[in-house]
PDB file of C-alpha atoms and ligand atoms in Angstrom:
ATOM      1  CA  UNK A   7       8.720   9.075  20.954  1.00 76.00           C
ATOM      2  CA  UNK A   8       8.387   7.135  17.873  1.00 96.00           C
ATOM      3  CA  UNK A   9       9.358   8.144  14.078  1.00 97.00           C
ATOM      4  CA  UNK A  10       5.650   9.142  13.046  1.00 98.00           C
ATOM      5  CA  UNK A  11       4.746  10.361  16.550  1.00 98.00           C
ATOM      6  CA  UNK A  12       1.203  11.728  16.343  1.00 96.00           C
ATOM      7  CA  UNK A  13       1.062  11.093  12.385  1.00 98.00           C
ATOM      8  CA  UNK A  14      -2.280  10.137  10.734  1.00 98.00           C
ATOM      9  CA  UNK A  15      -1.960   7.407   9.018  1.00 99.00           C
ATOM     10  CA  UNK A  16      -4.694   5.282   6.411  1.00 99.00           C
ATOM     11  CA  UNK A  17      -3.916   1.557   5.460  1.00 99.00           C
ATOM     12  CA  UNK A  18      -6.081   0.213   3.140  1.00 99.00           C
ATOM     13  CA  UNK A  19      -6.441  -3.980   2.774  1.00 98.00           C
ATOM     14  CA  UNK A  20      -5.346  -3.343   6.185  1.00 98.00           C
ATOM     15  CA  UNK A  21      -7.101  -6.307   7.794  1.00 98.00           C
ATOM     16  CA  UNK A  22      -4.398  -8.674   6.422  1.00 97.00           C
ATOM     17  CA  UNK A  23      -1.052  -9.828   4.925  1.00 97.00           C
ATOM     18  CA  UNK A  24       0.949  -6.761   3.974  1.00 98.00           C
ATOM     19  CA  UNK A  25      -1.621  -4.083   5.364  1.00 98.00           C
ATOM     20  CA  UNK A  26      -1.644  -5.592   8.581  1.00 98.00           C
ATOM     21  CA  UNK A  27       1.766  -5.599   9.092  1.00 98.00           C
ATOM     22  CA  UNK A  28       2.112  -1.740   7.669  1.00 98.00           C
ATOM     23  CA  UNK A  29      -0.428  -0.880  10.425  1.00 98.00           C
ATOM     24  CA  UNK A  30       1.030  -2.212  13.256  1.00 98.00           C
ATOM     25  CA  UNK A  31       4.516  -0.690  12.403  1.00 98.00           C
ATOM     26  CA  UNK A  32       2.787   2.812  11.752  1.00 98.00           C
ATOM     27  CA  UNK A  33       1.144   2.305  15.136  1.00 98.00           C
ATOM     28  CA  UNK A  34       4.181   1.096  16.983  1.00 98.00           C
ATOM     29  CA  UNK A  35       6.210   4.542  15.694  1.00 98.00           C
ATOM     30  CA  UNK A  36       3.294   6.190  17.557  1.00 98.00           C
ATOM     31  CA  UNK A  37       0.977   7.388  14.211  1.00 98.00           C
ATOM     32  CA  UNK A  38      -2.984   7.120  14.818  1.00 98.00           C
ATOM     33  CA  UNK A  39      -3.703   4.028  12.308  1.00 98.00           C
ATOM     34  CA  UNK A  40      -7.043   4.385  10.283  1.00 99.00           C
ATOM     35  CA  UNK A  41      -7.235  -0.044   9.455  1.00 99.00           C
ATOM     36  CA  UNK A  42      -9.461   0.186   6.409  1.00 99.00           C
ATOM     37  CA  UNK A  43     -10.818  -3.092   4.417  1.00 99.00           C
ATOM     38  CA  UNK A  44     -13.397  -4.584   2.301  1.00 98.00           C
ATOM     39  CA  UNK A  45     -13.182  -7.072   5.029  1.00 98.00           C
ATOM     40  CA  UNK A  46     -14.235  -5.579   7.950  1.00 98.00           C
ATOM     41  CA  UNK A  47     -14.024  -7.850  10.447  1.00 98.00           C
ATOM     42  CA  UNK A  48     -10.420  -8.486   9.797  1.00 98.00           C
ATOM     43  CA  UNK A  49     -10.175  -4.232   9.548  1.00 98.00           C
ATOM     44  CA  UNK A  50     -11.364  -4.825  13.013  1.00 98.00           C
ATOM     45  CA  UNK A  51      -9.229  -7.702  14.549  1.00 98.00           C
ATOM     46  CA  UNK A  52      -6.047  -5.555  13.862  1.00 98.00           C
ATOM     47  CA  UNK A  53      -7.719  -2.694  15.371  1.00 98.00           C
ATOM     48  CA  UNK A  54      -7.823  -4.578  18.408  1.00 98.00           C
ATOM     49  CA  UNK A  55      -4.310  -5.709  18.253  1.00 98.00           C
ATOM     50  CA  UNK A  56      -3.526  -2.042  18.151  1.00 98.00           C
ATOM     51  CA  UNK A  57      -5.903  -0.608  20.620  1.00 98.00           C
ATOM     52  CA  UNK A  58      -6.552   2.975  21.198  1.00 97.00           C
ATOM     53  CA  UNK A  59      -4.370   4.274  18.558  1.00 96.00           C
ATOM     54  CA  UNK A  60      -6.313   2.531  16.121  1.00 98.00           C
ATOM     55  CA  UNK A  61      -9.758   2.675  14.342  1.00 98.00           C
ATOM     56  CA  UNK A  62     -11.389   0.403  11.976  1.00 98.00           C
ATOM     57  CA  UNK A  63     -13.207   0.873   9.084  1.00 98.00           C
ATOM     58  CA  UNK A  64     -15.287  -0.873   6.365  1.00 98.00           C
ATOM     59  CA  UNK A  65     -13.827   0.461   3.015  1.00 98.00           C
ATOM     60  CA  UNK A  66     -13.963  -1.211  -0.611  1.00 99.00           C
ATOM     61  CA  UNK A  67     -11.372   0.724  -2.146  1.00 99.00           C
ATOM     62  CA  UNK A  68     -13.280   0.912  -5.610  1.00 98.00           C
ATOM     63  CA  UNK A  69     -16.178   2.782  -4.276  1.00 98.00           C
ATOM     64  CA  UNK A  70     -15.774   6.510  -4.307  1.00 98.00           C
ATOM     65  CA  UNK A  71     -18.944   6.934  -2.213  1.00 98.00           C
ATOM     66  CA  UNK A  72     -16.408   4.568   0.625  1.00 99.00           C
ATOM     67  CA  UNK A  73     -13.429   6.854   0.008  1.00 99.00           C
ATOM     68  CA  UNK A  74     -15.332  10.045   0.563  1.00 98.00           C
ATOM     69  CA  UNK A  75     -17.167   8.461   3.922  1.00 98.00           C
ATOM     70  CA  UNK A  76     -13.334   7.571   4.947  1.00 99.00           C
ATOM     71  CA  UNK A  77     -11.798  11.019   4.352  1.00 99.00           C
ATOM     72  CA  UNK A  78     -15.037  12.280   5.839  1.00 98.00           C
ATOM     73  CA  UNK A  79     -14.816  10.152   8.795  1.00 98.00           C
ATOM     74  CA  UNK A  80     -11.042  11.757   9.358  1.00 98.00           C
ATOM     75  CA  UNK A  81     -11.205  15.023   8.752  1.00 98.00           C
ATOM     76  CA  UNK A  82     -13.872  15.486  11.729  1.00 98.00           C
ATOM     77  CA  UNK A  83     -11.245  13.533  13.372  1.00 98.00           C
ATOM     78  CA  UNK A  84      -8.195  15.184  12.881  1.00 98.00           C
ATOM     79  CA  UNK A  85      -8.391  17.798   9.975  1.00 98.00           C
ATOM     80  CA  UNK A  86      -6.157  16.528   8.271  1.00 98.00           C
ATOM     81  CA  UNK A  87      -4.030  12.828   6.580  1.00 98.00           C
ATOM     82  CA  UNK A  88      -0.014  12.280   6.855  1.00 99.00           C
ATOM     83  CA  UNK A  89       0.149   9.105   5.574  1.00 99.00           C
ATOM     84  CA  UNK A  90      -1.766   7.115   3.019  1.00 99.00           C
ATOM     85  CA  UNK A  91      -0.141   3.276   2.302  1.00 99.00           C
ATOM     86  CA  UNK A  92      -2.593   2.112  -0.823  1.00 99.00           C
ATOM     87  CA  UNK A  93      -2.897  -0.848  -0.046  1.00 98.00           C
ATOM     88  CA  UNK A  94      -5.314  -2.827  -0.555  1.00 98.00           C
ATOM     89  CA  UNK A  95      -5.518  -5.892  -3.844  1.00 98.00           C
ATOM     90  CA  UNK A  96      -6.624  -8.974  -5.464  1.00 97.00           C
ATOM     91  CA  UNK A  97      -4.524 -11.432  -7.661  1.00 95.00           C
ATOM     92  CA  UNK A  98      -6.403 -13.114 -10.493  1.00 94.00           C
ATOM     93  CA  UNK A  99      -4.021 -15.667 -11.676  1.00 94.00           C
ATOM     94  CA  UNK A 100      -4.706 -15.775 -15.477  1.00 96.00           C
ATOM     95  CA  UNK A 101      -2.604 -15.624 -18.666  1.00 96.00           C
ATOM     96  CA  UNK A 102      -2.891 -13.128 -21.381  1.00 98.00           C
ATOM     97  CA  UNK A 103      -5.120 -15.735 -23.286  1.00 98.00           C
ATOM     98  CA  UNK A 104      -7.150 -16.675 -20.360  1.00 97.00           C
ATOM     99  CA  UNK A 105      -7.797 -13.377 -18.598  1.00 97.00           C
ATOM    100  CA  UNK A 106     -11.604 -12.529 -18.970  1.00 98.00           C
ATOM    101  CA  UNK A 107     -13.209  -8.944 -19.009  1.00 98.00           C
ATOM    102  CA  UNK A 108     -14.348  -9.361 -15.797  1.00 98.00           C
ATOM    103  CA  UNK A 109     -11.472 -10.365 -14.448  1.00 98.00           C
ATOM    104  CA  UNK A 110      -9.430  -7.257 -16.266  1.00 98.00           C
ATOM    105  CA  UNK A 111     -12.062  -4.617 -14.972  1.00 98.00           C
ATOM    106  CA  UNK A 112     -12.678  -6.197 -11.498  1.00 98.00           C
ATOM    107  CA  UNK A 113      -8.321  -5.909 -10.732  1.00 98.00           C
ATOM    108  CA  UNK A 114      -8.448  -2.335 -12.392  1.00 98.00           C
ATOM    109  CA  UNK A 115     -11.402  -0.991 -10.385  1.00 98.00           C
ATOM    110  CA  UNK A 116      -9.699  -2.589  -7.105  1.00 98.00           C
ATOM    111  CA  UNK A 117      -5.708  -1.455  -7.467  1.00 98.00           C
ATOM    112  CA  UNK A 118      -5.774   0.973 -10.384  1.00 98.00           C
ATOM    113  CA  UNK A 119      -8.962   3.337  -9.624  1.00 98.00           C
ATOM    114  CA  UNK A 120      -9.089   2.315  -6.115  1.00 98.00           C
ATOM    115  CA  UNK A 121      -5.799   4.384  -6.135  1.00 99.00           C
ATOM    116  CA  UNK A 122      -6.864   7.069  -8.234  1.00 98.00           C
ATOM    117  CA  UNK A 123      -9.962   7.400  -6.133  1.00 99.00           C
ATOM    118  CA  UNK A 124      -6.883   7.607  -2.690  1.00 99.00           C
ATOM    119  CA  UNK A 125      -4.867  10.297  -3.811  1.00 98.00           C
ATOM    120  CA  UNK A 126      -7.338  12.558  -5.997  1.00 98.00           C
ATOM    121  CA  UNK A 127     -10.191  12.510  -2.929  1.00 98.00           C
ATOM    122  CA  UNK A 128      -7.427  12.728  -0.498  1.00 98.00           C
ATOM    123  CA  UNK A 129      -5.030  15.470  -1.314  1.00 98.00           C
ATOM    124  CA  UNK A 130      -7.112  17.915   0.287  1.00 98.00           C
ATOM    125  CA  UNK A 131      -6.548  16.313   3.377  1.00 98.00           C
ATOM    126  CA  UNK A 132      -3.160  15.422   2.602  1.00 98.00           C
ATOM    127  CA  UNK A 133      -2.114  19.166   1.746  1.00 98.00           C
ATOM    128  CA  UNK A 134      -2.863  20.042   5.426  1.00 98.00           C
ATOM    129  CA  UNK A 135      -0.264  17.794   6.558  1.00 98.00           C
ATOM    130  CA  UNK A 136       3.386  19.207   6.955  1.00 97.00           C
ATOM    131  CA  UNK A 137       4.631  16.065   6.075  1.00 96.00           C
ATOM    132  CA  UNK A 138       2.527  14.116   3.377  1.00 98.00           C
ATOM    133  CA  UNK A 139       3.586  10.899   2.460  1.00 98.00           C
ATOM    134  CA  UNK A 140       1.551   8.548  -0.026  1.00 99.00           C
ATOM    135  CA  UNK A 141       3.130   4.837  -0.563  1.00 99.00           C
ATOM    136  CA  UNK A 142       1.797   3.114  -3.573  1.00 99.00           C
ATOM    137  CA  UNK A 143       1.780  -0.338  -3.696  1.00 98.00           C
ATOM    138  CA  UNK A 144       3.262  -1.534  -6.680  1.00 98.00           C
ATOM    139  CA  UNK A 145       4.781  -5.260  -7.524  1.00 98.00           C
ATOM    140  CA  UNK A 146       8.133  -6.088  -9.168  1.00 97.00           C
ATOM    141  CA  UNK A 147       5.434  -7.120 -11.793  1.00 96.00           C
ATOM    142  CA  UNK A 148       5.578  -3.751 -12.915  1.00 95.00           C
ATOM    143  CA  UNK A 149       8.782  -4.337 -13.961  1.00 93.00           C
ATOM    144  CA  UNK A 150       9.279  -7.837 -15.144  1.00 95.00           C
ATOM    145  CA  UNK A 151       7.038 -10.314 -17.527  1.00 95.00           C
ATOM    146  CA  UNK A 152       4.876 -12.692 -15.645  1.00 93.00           C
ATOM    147  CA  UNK A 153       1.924 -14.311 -18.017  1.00 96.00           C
ATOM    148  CA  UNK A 154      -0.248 -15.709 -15.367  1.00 95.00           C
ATOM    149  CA  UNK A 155      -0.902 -12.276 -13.496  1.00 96.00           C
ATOM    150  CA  UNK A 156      -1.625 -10.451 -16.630  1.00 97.00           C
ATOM    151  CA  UNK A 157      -4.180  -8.121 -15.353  1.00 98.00           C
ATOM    152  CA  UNK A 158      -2.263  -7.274 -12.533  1.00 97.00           C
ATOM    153  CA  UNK A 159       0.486  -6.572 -13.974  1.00 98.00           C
ATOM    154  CA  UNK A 160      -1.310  -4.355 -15.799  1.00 98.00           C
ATOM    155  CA  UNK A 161      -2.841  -2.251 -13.082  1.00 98.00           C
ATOM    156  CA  UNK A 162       0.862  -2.185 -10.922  1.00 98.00           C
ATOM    157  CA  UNK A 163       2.137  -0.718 -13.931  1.00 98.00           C
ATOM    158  CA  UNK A 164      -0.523   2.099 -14.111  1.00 98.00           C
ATOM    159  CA  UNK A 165      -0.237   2.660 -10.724  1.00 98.00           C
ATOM    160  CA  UNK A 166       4.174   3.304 -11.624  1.00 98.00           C
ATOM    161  CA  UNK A 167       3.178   5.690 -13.988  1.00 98.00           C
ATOM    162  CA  UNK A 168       0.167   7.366 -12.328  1.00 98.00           C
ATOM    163  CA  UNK A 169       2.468   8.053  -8.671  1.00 98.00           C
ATOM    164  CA  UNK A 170       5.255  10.001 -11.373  1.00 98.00           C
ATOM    165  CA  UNK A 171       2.417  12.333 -12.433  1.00 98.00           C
ATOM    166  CA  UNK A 172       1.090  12.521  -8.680  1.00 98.00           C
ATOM    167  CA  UNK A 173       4.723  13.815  -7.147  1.00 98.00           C
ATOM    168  CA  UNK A 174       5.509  16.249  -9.768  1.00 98.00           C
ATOM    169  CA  UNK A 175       1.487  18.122  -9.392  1.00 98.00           C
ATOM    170  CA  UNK A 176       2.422  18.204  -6.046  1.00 98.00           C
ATOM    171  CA  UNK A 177       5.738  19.897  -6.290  1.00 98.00           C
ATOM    172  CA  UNK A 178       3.965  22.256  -8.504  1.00 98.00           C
ATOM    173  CA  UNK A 179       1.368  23.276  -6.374  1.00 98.00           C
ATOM    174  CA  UNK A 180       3.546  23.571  -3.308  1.00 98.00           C
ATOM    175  CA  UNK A 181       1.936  20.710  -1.442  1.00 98.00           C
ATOM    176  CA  UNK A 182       4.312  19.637   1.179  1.00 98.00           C
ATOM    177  CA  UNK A 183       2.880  15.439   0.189  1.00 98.00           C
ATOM    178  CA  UNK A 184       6.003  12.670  -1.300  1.00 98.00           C
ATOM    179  CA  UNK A 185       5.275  10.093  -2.913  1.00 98.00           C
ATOM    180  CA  UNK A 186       7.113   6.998  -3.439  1.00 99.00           C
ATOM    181  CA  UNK A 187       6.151   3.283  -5.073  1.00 98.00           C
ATOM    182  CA  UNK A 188       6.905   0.048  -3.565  1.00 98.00           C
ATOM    183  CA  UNK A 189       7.829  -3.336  -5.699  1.00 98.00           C
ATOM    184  CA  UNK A 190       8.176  -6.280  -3.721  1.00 98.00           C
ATOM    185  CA  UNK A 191       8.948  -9.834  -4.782  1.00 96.00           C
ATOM    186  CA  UNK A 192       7.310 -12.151  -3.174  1.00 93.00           C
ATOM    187  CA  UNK A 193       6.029 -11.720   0.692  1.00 95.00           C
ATOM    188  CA  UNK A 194       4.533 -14.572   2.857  1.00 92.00           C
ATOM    189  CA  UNK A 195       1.163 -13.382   3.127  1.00 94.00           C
ATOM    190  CA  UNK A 196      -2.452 -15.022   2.603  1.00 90.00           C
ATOM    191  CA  UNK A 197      -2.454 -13.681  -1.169  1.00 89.00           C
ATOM    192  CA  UNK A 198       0.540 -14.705  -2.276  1.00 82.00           C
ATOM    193  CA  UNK A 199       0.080 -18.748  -0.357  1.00 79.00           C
ATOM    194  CA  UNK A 200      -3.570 -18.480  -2.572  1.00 78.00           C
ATOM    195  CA  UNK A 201      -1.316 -17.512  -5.948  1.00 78.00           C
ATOM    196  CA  UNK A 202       0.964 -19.970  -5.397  1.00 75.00           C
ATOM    197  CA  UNK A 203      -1.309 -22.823  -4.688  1.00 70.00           C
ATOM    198  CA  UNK A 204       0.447 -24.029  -1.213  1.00 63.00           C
ATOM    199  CA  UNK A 205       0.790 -23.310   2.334  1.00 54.00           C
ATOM    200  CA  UNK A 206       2.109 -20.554   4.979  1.00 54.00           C
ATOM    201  CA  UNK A 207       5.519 -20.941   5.055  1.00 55.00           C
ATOM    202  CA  UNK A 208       7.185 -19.377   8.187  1.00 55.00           C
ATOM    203  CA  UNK A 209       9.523 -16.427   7.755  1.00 55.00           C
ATOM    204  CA  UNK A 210      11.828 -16.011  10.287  1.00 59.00           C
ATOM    205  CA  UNK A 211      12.824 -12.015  10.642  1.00 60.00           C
ATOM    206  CA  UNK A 212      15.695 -12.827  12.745  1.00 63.00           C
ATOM    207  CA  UNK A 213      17.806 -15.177  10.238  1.00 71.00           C
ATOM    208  CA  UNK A 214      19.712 -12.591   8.764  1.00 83.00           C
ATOM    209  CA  UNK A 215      21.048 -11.808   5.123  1.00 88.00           C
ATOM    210  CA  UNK A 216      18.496 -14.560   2.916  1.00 87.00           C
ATOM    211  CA  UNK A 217      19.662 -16.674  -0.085  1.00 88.00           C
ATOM    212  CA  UNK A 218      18.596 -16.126  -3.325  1.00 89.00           C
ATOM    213  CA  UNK A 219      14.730 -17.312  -4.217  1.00 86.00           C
ATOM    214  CA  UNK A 220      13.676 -16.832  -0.095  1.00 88.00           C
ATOM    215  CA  UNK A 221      10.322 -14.915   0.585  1.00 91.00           C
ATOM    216  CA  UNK A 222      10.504 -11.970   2.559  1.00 94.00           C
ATOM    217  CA  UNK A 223       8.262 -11.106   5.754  1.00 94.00           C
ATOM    218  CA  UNK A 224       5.950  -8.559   5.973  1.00 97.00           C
ATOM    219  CA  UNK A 225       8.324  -6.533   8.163  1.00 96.00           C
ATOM    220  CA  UNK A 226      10.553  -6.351   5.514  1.00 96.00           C
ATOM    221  CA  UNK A 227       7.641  -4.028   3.613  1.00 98.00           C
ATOM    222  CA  UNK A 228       6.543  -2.223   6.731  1.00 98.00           C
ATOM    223  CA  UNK A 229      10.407  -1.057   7.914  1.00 98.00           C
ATOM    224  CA  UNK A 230      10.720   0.479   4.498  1.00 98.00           C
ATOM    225  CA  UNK A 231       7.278   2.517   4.912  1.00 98.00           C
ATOM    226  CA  UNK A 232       8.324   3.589   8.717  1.00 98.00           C
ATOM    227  CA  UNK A 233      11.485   5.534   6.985  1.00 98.00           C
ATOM    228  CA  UNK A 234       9.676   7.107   3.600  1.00 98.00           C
ATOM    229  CA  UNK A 235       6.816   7.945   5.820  1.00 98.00           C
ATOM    230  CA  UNK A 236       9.340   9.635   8.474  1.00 98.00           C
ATOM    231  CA  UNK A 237      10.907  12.957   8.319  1.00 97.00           C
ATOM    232  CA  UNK A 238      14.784  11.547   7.569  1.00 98.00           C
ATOM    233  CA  UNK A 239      13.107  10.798   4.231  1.00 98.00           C
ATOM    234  CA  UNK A 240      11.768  14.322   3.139  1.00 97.00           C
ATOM    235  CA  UNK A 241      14.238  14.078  -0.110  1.00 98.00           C
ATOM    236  CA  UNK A 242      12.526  10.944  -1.340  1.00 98.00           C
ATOM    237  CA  UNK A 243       9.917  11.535  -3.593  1.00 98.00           C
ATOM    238  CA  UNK A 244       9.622   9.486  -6.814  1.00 98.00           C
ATOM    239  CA  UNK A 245      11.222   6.863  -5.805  1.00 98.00           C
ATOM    240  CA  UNK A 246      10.586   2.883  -6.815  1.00 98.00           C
ATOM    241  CA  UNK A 247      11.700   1.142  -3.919  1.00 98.00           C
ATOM    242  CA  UNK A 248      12.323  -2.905  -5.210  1.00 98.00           C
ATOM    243  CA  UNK A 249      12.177  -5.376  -2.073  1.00 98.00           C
ATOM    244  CA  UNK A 250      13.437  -8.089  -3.808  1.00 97.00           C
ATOM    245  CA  UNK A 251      16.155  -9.422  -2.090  1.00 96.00           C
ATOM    246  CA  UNK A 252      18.170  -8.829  -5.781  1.00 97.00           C
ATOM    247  CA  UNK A 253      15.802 -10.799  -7.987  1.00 95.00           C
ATOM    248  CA  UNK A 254      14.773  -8.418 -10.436  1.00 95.00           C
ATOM    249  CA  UNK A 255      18.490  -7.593 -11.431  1.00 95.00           C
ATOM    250  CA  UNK A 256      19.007 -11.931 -11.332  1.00 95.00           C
ATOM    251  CA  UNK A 257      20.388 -12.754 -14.658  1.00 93.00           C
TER     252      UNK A 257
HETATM  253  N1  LIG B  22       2.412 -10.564  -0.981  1.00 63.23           N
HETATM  254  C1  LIG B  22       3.194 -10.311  -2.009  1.00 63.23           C
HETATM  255  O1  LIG B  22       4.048 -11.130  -2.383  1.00 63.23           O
HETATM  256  C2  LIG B  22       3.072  -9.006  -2.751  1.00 63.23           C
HETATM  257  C3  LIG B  22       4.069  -8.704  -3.684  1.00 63.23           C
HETATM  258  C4  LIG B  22       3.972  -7.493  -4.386  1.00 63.23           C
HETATM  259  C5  LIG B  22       2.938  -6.619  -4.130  1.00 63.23           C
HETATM  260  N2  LIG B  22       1.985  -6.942  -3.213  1.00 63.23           N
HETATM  261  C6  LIG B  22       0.897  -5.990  -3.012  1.00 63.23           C
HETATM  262  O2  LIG B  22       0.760  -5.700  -1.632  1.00 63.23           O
HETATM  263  C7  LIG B  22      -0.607  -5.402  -1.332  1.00 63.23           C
HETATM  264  C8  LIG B  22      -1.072  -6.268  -0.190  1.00 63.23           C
HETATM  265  O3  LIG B  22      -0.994  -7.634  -0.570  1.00 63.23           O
HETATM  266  P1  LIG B  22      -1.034  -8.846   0.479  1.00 63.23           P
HETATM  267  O4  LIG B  22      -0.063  -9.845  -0.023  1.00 63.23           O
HETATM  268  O5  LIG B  22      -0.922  -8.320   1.853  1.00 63.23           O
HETATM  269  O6  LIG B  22      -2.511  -9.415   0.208  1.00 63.23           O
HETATM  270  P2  LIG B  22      -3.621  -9.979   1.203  1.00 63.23           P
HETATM  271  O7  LIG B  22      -4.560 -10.744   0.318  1.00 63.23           O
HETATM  272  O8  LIG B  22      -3.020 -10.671   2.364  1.00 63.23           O
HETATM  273  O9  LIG B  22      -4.352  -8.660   1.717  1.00 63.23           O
HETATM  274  C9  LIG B  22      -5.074  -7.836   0.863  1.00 63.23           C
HETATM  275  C10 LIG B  22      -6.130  -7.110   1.650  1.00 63.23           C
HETATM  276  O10 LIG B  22      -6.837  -6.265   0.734  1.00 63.23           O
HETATM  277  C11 LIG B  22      -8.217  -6.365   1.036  1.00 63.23           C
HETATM  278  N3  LIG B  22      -9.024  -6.005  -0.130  1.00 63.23           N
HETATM  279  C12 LIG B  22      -9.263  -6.744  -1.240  1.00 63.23           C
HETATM  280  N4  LIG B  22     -10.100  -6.078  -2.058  1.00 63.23           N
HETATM  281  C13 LIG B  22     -10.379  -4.899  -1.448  1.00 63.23           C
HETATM  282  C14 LIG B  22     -11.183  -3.786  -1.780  1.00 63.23           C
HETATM  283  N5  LIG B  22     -11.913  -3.749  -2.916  1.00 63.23           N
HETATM  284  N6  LIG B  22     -11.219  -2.734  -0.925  1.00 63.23           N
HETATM  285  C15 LIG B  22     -10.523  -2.760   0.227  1.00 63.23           C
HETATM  286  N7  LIG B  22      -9.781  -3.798   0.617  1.00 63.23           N
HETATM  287  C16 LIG B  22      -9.696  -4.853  -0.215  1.00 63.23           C
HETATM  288  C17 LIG B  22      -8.419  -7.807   1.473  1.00 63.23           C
HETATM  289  O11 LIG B  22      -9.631  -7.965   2.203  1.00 63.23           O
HETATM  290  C18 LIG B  22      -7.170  -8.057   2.278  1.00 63.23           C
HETATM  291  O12 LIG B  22      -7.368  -7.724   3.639  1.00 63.23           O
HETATM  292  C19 LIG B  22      -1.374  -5.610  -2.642  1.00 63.23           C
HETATM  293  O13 LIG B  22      -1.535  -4.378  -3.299  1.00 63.23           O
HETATM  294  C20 LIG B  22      -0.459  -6.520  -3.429  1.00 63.23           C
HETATM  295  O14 LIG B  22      -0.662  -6.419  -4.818  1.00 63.23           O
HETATM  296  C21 LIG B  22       2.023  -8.120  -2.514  1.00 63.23           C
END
């Protein structure tokens, strides 16, 4: 028996990088994995890696008409969510001087009311669960200045503030759902070789303890989501988790 045995679990952007990984973890701790993406074949590729645990669905997470077909889709399933991991973003590398409108509203609709659009459509299905557990992507660039991802920076940091005001409505109204925010440094994953402008560089999750400036692995996300999605983590709510490997607190 796994850590999220029979769980319920929704990944958006789960047909690569980060998502992918999150999935497959979720799966592997014995959770039923709804893979959701924009991209749908790739939803569907790591549905297949899965198998029968798994289901894969087309989803652009800034369409509320896709969310409520989702949430649709699983409560005829199953009645009910566990786990939501929001997911699912772009990177639009651009400097406070260069950033267009387009390019502002375009990352807001994607990572800021895509997420809106997760938790206020799903809490009905979340409430049911006995365990609720929403993970919130976030970045370290809600913390720190970086010019050239302006607008994303932007919508991680809404995203901090918006998961506070999620976990304390849900105390309130006695819904048994956590909430927690993630902040990772840099991952190897296809969006951050496109925002850096170079190749996949391997990541080897066996080398140990990593020196200062490496790029974590994918795993090094998922683990983290396996425990605050589990039930050793029911005191964690609120939290902003930094995987970072220490670079944040760098001087
Ligand atoms: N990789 C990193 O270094 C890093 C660091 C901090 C935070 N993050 C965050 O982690 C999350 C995943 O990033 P990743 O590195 O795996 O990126 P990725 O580009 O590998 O994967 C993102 C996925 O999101 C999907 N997607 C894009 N727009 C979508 C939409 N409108 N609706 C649904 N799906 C959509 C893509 O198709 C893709 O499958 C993002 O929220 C990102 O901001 C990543």
């Amino acid at each position: 028996m796994g850590k999220l045995a029979n769980r319920i679990a929704l990944v958006t952007g789960g047909g690569s990088g980060l998502g992918k990984a999150d999935c497959i973890r979720l799966a592997e701790e014995g959770a039923h994995v709804y893979v959701t993406d924009v991209n749908e074949d790739a939803a569907r590729a790591v549905a297949e890696v899965i198998g029968a645990k798994a289901v894969a669905l087309k989803h652009d997470v800034s369409s509320r008409g896709d969310w409520e077909a989702v949430y649709s889709r699983i409560s005829s399933d199953h009645g009910r969510l566990d786990i939501l991991v929001n997911n699912a973003g772009i990177v639009v590398v651009a400097d406070p001087e260069e950033t267009t409108e387009a390019q502002f509203d375009r990352t807001m609709d994607i990572m800021c009311k895509g997420v809106f659009f997760g938790c206020q459509l799903g809490l009905p299905l979340l409430a049911k669960s006995e365990n609720g557990s929403i993970i919130n992507m976030c970045s370290t660039a809600s913390h720190l200045g970086f010019p050239p991802f302006f607008a994303y920076s932007a919508a991680k940091g809404a995203v901090r503030s918006m998961s506070k005001s999620l976990v304390i409505h849900c105390q309130d109204k006695g819904y048994k759902i956590r909430c927690n925010t993630l902040h990772p440094s840099a991952i190897e994953t296809p969006m951050i070789q496109g925002a850096m402008g170079r190749p996949g560089q391997e990541v080897k999750v066996d080398e140990g303890v990593l020196p200062p400036g490496a790029i974590g692995a994918p795993s090094d996300v998922a683990s983290l989501i396996v425990f605050l999605c589990s039930d050793e983590a029911r005191f964690l709510t609120g939290g902003e988790y930094l995987i970072d490997n220490g670079s944040s607190i760098r001087p």
